[in-house]
Each structure stands twice: as C-alpha cells, then as structure tokens.
Amino acid sequence: MLGKPHYTIFAVFLALIVPIKQGWAAGEAIDIPTQSWSFGGIFGQFDQAQLQRGFKFYKEVCATCHGLKFLSYRNLGQKGGPEFSEEQVKALAAEATVIDGPNDDGEMFERPGRPTDRFVSPFANDNEARVANGGALPPDLSVITKARGIPLGVPWYVEPFYWIRDIATAYQEHGANYLYALLVGYKEQAPDGVEMAEGMHYNDYFPGHQIAMPNPMSDDIVDYDDGTPQTVQQYAADVTAFLMWAAEPHLEERKRIGFRVMVYLLILTVLLYLAKKKLWSRIEH
Ligand code: HEC
C-alpha cells in the first residue's frame, strides 16, 4: 500500500474534503444564505459609493450603541475605503466630541474631533453600555465581520483537528453573510412553542435565536441622496460592506498582491521545471 502513496493521499483528500464541500455539518449549524458581494472572490473590490452609504447608516443608526474604536476618522479618506474628500473627513470628525487633556489646570476638556482621532464610542465604558442596554453589551464593531461567522460544518472526525477545521471552514465572506442575515433576520413573533426571555428579540440567525439587540432596521430610516433604494435589504448590505472594510481596510491591496504572487510562483515553477529537465537531460534514468 505504501508503494502507492498517491492513492493514500487521494483517499485522505476525499475523506476530508468531500464531506466538507457538501456541508456535512456536525452539531446544530444554522444555514446562512450566501450573498454576492463586490469584495468577494479573487478580484473583489469594495464599492466606494456603497461604503459611503454604509458609513452613513452606521453613523445614524448603529453608532448610538456600537463603537468602532480601531478606526480613525482619517481612515474614511484613505484609498480603497469610502474615500471621502479631505474636507468631508474634517467635517465628519468635527461632528464628534472628543475628551482631551489634561490642560494646564490639570483638567480634562471637550473639543471637536480631528481626522487623527479614533472614532468616539457611544459609551464611556462597558458598564455604562450594559446599563443602557438592559445588561447586554453591544460589541465594538471594528472587527466584527472577522469575529463572526457560521462555519460551513465539518464531519465529526475532523472536529478535533481544529487547525484543519479552521482552514477548511474559514472563507472570506462568512462574517459578512452572517451580519447581513442577522440584520434582516428579525421576526416580530417567535415561532410557536419558543419561550422568549424578558427583553429578548427573536432572530433567525443569532445563535440561540434570542438577541438583546432590538431590530435596528426598517425601510426609509436613513436618507440616501443618490437614489439607491431605502430598503432593509439595501441598508443591511451597505452597512455590512462598510463593516467589512472597517475590519479589513487593505483587502483590495491584499488581493492584488496575492494574485501577483500566484502568477510569479506559477512562472517560477515552469522555469524550475525546464531548468531541471535541461540539467538532467544527459543522465540516463
Ligand atoms: C439600541 C442599541 C443598538 C443598536 C441601535 C444596534 N445594536 Fe447591535 N447590539 C446591541 C446589543 C445590546 C447587542 C448584544 C446582543 C446580545 O448579546 O444579545 C448587539 C449585538 C450586535 C452584534 C453582535 C451579534 C453577535 O453575533 O454576537 C452585531 C454584529 C450588531 N449588534 C450589529 C449592529 C449593527 C450593524 C447595527 C446598526 C444597523 C446595530 N447593531 C444597532 C445593541 C444595538
């Protein structure tokens, strides 16, 4: 058997990959629908207008409860992002009130934000955030699209090999698909037989289905001035794209360089193969 290593490798490959591809899920996994994203795939890029709309939606709706503390206002003007102009970035930053200091008298003081400031969080600390939200903590959304996602599901015998599982089930858009599903997944009424805890809301896609966040979405709550439909689905897609960018501002560059590296390696492989053939050509074998 060992004499035919390629059969063994092929068998292992089939055993591991085929069930994963078929989504043979271990345990209870919620099926998250896949969306088509402009940033998906090898050549994916962010849609600048969408990022601007998504930022607007975040600012007017989500920012009352959720911070984005790893972003600075100046990031909004960076290439590959929403690309607001310098003037717009200054104006957006100035809308925030930043606590600075201490001044010469040893006191903290308030001032308008500057482009170099980090996004100001809605609450001074986690305890204040919990008190305002009935005990639940609204997580900072800076890297939420990376932190969330429902795995595709792997067979039980792969489960213990967490490194295989993580490679096999991590795909770039899973966090975005989850976030979109979460935002459009609220139900006014829990299904029959489901006992809801006090202050909880039913959501099809939140693990356990009971979430402390009230439904933040409804049609026409934020004005788009470019004629884009003001629907829950559109809002959810826009704010998700924005949060995807927030978590990975260099996505476009990563993909561009990644592709070049693959081409480089491919050419190198061919050259090495030809060189090897040439070098060994005079040896009998
Ligand atoms: C009224 C306050 C409030 C608003 C507005 C709000 N959220 Fe939340 N959000 C919460 C709270 C509270 C939680 C924690 C829920 C829990 O743990 O049950 C939460 C949790 C979340 C989570 C984490 C879900 C998970 O998988 O753990 C995401 C993502 C999220 N919110 C996104 C958003 C987005 C995007 C918006 C804007 C469209 C938004 N939220 C608006 C209060 C809010």
mmCIF file of N, CA, C and O in Angstrom, residues 179-234:
data_model
loop_
_atom_site.group_PDB
_atom_site.id
_atom_site.type_symbol
_atom_site.label_atom_id
_atom_site.label_comp_id
_atom_site.label_asym_id
_atom_site.label_seq_id
_atom_site.Cartn_x
_atom_site.Cartn_y
_atom_site.Cartn_z
ATOM 1 N N LEU A 179 -23.562 38.690 9.128
ATOM 2 C CA LEU A 179 -24.016 40.011 9.562
ATOM 3 C C LEU A 179 -25.270 40.439 8.792
ATOM 4 O O LEU A 179 -26.244 40.924 9.375
ATOM 5 N N TYR A 180 -25.233 40.216 7.494
ATOM 6 C CA TYR A 180 -26.392 40.545 6.663
ATOM 7 C C TYR A 180 -27.610 39.741 7.131
ATOM 8 O O TYR A 180 -28.691 40.296 7.358
ATOM 9 N N ALA A 181 -27.398 38.429 7.311
ATOM 10 C CA ALA A 181 -28.510 37.563 7.734
ATOM 11 C C ALA A 181 -29.067 38.019 9.079
ATOM 12 O O ALA A 181 -30.284 38.087 9.277
ATOM 13 N N LEU A 182 -28.147 38.377 10.000
ATOM 14 C CA LEU A 182 -28.573 38.834 11.329
ATOM 15 C C LEU A 182 -29.460 40.073 11.214
ATOM 16 O O LEU A 182 -30.505 40.181 11.849
ATOM 17 N N LEU A 183 -29.030 41.022 10.359
ATOM 18 C CA LEU A 183 -29.744 42.295 10.266
ATOM 19 C C LEU A 183 -31.120 42.163 9.609
ATOM 20 O O LEU A 183 -32.027 42.928 9.916
ATOM 21 N N VAL A 184 -31.250 41.208 8.690
ATOM 22 C CA VAL A 184 -32.570 41.043 8.050
ATOM 23 C C VAL A 184 -33.359 39.895 8.685
ATOM 24 O O VAL A 184 -34.457 39.592 8.236
ATOM 25 N N GLY A 185 -32.785 39.286 9.722
ATOM 26 C CA GLY A 185 -33.353 38.047 10.249
ATOM 27 C C GLY A 185 -34.273 38.183 11.447
ATOM 28 O O GLY A 185 -34.568 37.191 12.106
ATOM 29 N N TYR A 186 -34.720 39.401 11.757
ATOM 30 C CA TYR A 186 -35.618 39.563 12.912
ATOM 31 C C TYR A 186 -37.033 39.097 12.582
ATOM 32 O O TYR A 186 -37.498 39.247 11.444
ATOM 33 N N LYS A 187 -37.701 38.537 13.597
ATOM 34 C CA LYS A 187 -39.107 38.150 13.458
ATOM 35 C C LYS A 187 -39.892 38.855 14.558
ATOM 36 O O LYS A 187 -39.465 38.854 15.718
ATOM 37 N N GLU A 188 -41.010 39.439 14.193
ATOM 38 C CA GLU A 188 -41.860 40.108 15.189
ATOM 39 C C GLU A 188 -42.306 39.115 16.259
ATOM 40 O O GLU A 188 -42.402 39.432 17.432
ATOM 41 N N GLN A 189 -42.594 37.908 15.777
ATOM 42 C CA GLN A 189 -43.203 36.899 16.638
ATOM 43 C C GLN A 189 -42.310 35.670 16.674
ATOM 44 O O GLN A 189 -41.922 35.175 15.615
ATOM 45 N N ALA A 190 -41.974 35.187 17.862
ATOM 46 C CA ALA A 190 -41.226 33.937 17.941
ATOM 47 C C ALA A 190 -42.127 32.794 17.492
ATOM 48 O O ALA A 190 -43.337 32.874 17.642
ATOM 49 N N PRO A 191 -41.520 31.749 16.882
ATOM 50 C CA PRO A 191 -42.358 30.625 16.453
ATOM 51 C C PRO A 191 -43.071 29.981 17.649
ATOM 52 O O PRO A 191 -42.611 30.131 18.787
ATOM 53 N N ASP A 192 -44.178 29.311 17.367
ATOM 54 C CA ASP A 192 -44.947 28.653 18.427
ATOM 55 C C ASP A 192 -44.061 27.748 19.259
ATOM 56 O O ASP A 192 -43.228 27.026 18.724
ATOM 57 N N GLY A 193 -44.264 27.796 20.542
ATOM 58 C CA GLY A 193 -43.536 26.895 21.430
ATOM 59 C C GLY A 193 -42.189 27.426 21.889
ATOM 60 O O GLY A 193 -41.517 26.801 22.688
ATOM 61 N N VAL A 194 -41.760 28.600 21.364
ATOM 62 C CA VAL A 194 -40.479 29.166 21.816
ATOM 63 C C VAL A 194 -40.752 30.190 22.919
ATOM 64 O O VAL A 194 -41.487 31.151 22.712
ATOM 65 N N GLU A 195 -40.170 29.924 24.061
ATOM 66 C CA GLU A 195 -40.359 30.797 25.224
ATOM 67 C C GLU A 195 -39.287 31.891 25.177
ATOM 68 O O GLU A 195 -38.103 31.584 25.225
ATOM 69 N N MET A 196 -39.692 33.169 25.028
ATOM 70 C CA MET A 196 -38.707 34.254 24.946
ATOM 71 C C MET A 196 -38.410 34.807 26.342
ATOM 72 O O MET A 196 -39.322 35.032 27.134
ATOM 73 N N ALA A 197 -37.105 35.062 26.589
ATOM 74 C CA ALA A 197 -36.725 35.673 27.867
ATOM 75 C C ALA A 197 -37.073 37.163 27.822
ATOM 76 O O ALA A 197 -37.189 37.747 26.743
ATOM 77 N N GLU A 198 -37.181 37.759 28.970
ATOM 78 C CA GLU A 198 -37.516 39.171 29.132
ATOM 79 C C GLU A 198 -36.565 40.068 28.318
ATOM 80 O O GLU A 198 -35.355 39.917 28.405
ATOM 81 N N GLY A 199 -37.091 40.959 27.519
ATOM 82 C CA GLY A 199 -36.268 41.922 26.794
ATOM 83 C C GLY A 199 -35.511 41.341 25.602
ATOM 84 O O GLY A 199 -34.641 41.995 25.032
ATOM 85 N N MET A 200 -35.800 40.108 25.224
ATOM 86 C CA MET A 200 -35.085 39.495 24.101
ATOM 87 C C MET A 200 -35.922 39.554 22.828
ATOM 88 O O MET A 200 -37.147 39.654 22.891
ATOM 89 N N HIS A 201 -35.218 39.497 21.684
ATOM 90 C CA HIS A 201 -35.892 39.595 20.394
ATOM 91 C C HIS A 201 -35.559 38.359 19.578
ATOM 92 O O HIS A 201 -34.427 37.889 19.617
ATOM 93 N N TYR A 202 -36.550 37.889 18.834
ATOM 94 C CA TYR A 202 -36.330 36.661 18.079
ATOM 95 C C TYR A 202 -35.600 36.970 16.776
ATOM 96 O O TYR A 202 -35.971 37.871 16.029
ATOM 97 N N ASN A 203 -34.534 36.209 16.520
ATOM 98 C CA ASN A 203 -33.773 36.383 15.285
ATOM 99 C C ASN A 203 -33.443 35.006 14.714
ATOM 100 O O ASN A 203 -32.977 34.126 15.432
ATOM 101 N N ASP A 204 -33.702 34.852 13.425
ATOM 102 C CA ASP A 204 -33.491 33.542 12.788
ATOM 103 C C ASP A 204 -32.034 33.099 12.812
ATOM 104 O O ASP A 204 -31.737 31.910 12.766
ATOM 105 N N TYR A 205 -31.100 34.055 12.814
ATOM 106 C CA TYR A 205 -29.702 33.688 12.579
ATOM 107 C C TYR A 205 -28.793 33.854 13.780
ATOM 108 O O TYR A 205 -27.656 33.415 13.749
ATOM 109 N N PHE A 206 -29.245 34.533 14.835
ATOM 110 C CA PHE A 206 -28.418 34.660 16.035
ATOM 111 C C PHE A 206 -28.385 33.296 16.717
ATOM 112 O O PHE A 206 -29.426 32.670 16.869
ATOM 113 N N PRO A 207 -27.169 32.824 17.112
ATOM 114 C CA PRO A 207 -27.114 31.521 17.776
ATOM 115 C C PRO A 207 -28.037 31.511 19.003
ATOM 116 O O PRO A 207 -27.944 32.391 19.848
ATOM 117 N N GLY A 208 -28.931 30.567 19.084
ATOM 118 C CA GLY A 208 -29.878 30.507 20.193
ATOM 119 C C GLY A 208 -31.153 31.285 19.913
ATOM 120 O O GLY A 208 -32.123 31.177 20.644
ATOM 121 N N HIS A 209 -31.110 32.122 18.852
ATOM 122 C CA HIS A 209 -32.286 32.874 18.376
ATOM 123 C C HIS A 209 -32.789 33.993 19.273
ATOM 124 O O HIS A 209 -33.720 34.694 18.906
ATOM 125 N N GLN A 210 -32.220 34.166 20.481
ATOM 126 C CA GLN A 210 -32.702 35.250 21.339
ATOM 127 C C GLN A 210 -31.600 36.291 21.485
ATOM 128 O O GLN A 210 -30.563 36.024 22.062
ATOM 129 N N ILE A 211 -31.841 37.477 20.970
ATOM 130 C CA ILE A 211 -30.807 38.516 20.989
ATOM 131 C C ILE A 211 -31.322 39.743 21.733
ATOM 132 O O ILE A 211 -32.501 40.087 21.636
ATOM 133 N N ALA A 212 -30.397 40.375 22.474
ATOM 134 C CA ALA A 212 -30.804 41.534 23.270
ATOM 135 C C ALA A 212 -30.905 42.796 22.408
ATOM 136 O O ALA A 212 -31.537 43.766 22.825
ATOM 137 N N MET A 213 -30.295 42.780 21.232
ATOM 138 C CA MET A 213 -30.365 43.970 20.369
ATOM 139 C C MET A 213 -31.746 44.054 19.712
ATOM 140 O O MET A 213 -32.153 43.127 19.031
ATOM 141 N N PRO A 214 -32.453 45.181 19.930
ATOM 142 C CA PRO A 214 -33.722 45.337 19.219
ATOM 143 C C PRO A 214 -33.472 45.484 17.720
ATOM 144 O O PRO A 214 -32.385 45.915 17.321
ATOM 145 N N ASN A 215 -34.440 45.134 16.903
ATOM 146 C CA ASN A 215 -34.275 45.249 15.448
ATOM 147 C C ASN A 215 -33.944 46.690 15.054
ATOM 148 O O ASN A 215 -34.767 47.582 15.203
ATOM 149 N N PRO A 216 -32.704 46.927 14.547
ATOM 150 C CA PRO A 216 -32.332 48.313 14.216
ATOM 151 C C PRO A 216 -32.806 48.730 12.821
ATOM 152 O O PRO A 216 -32.599 49.862 12.422
ATOM 153 N N MET A 217 -33.416 47.808 12.078
ATOM 154 C CA MET A 217 -33.694 48.078 10.670
ATOM 155 C C MET A 217 -35.169 48.316 10.387
ATOM 156 O O MET A 217 -36.019 47.630 10.929
ATOM 157 N N SER A 218 -35.466 49.311 9.553
ATOM 158 C CA SER A 218 -36.750 49.338 8.852
ATOM 159 C C SER A 218 -36.589 50.251 7.638
ATOM 160 O O SER A 218 -35.634 51.035 7.571
ATOM 161 N N ASP A 219 -37.497 50.127 6.696
ATOM 162 C CA ASP A 219 -37.376 50.877 5.442
ATOM 163 C C ASP A 219 -37.357 52.388 5.714
ATOM 164 O O ASP A 219 -38.005 52.864 6.646
ATOM 165 N N ASP A 220 -36.634 53.118 4.885
ATOM 166 C CA ASP A 220 -36.674 54.589 4.881
ATOM 167 C C ASP A 220 -36.191 55.292 6.146
ATOM 168 O O ASP A 220 -36.569 56.429 6.389
ATOM 169 N N ILE A 221 -35.372 54.637 6.984
ATOM 170 C CA ILE A 221 -34.933 55.346 8.196
ATOM 171 C C ILE A 221 -33.714 56.228 7.952
ATOM 172 O O ILE A 221 -33.438 57.126 8.727
ATOM 173 N N VAL A 222 -32.978 55.964 6.889
ATOM 174 C CA VAL A 222 -31.830 56.820 6.562
ATOM 175 C C VAL A 222 -31.998 57.285 5.117
ATOM 176 O O VAL A 222 -32.368 56.498 4.247
ATOM 177 N N ASP A 223 -31.753 58.564 4.892
ATOM 178 C CA ASP A 223 -31.926 59.119 3.543
ATOM 179 C C ASP A 223 -30.675 58.903 2.705
ATOM 180 O O ASP A 223 -29.577 59.284 3.101
ATOM 181 N N TYR A 224 -30.831 58.310 1.539
ATOM 182 C CA TYR A 224 -29.753 58.202 0.570
ATOM 183 C C TYR A 224 -30.004 59.271 -0.483
ATOM 184 O O TYR A 224 -31.104 59.330 -1.036
ATOM 185 N N ASP A 225 -28.979 60.062 -0.783
ATOM 186 C CA ASP A 225 -29.247 61.104 -1.774
ATOM 187 C C ASP A 225 -28.858 60.693 -3.197
ATOM 188 O O ASP A 225 -28.966 61.478 -4.123
ATOM 189 N N ASP A 226 -28.401 59.435 -3.380
ATOM 190 C CA ASP A 226 -28.027 59.008 -4.734
ATOM 191 C C ASP A 226 -29.091 58.131 -5.393
ATOM 192 O O ASP A 226 -28.833 57.469 -6.399
ATOM 193 N N GLY A 227 -30.304 58.105 -4.812
ATOM 194 C CA GLY A 227 -31.398 57.368 -5.442
ATOM 195 C C GLY A 227 -31.391 55.866 -5.175
ATOM 196 O O GLY A 227 -32.230 55.137 -5.708
ATOM 197 N N THR A 228 -30.445 55.388 -4.352
ATOM 198 C CA THR A 228 -30.419 53.961 -4.003
ATOM 199 C C THR A 228 -31.665 53.636 -3.177
ATOM 200 O O THR A 228 -32.055 54.435 -2.335
ATOM 201 N N PRO A 229 -32.281 52.471 -3.430
ATOM 202 C CA PRO A 229 -33.497 52.114 -2.685
ATOM 203 C C PRO A 229 -33.255 52.103 -1.171
ATOM 204 O O PRO A 229 -32.225 51.590 -0.713
ATOM 205 N N GLN A 230 -34.198 52.655 -0.429
ATOM 206 C CA GLN A 230 -34.025 52.738 1.020
ATOM 207 C C GLN A 230 -34.771 51.590 1.703
ATOM 208 O O GLN A 230 -35.720 51.810 2.445
ATOM 209 N N THR A 231 -34.304 50.374 1.408
ATOM 210 C CA THR A 231 -34.960 49.192 1.958
ATOM 211 C C THR A 231 -34.068 48.539 3.006
ATOM 212 O O THR A 231 -32.863 48.795 3.056
ATOM 213 N N VAL A 232 -34.684 47.701 3.822
ATOM 214 C CA VAL A 232 -33.936 46.983 4.852
ATOM 215 C C VAL A 232 -32.792 46.179 4.223
ATOM 216 O O VAL A 232 -31.659 46.217 4.700
ATOM 217 N N GLN A 233 -33.079 45.503 3.110
ATOM 218 C CA GLN A 233 -32.051 44.659 2.467
ATOM 219 C C GLN A 233 -30.869 45.501 1.991
ATOM 220 O O GLN A 233 -29.717 45.135 2.159
ATOM 221 N N GLN A 234 -31.193 46.657 1.387
ATOM 222 C CA GLN A 234 -30.136 47.530 0.878
ATOM 223 C C GLN A 234 -29.303 48.094 2.037
ATOM 224 O O GLN A 234 -28.078 48.105 1.995
#
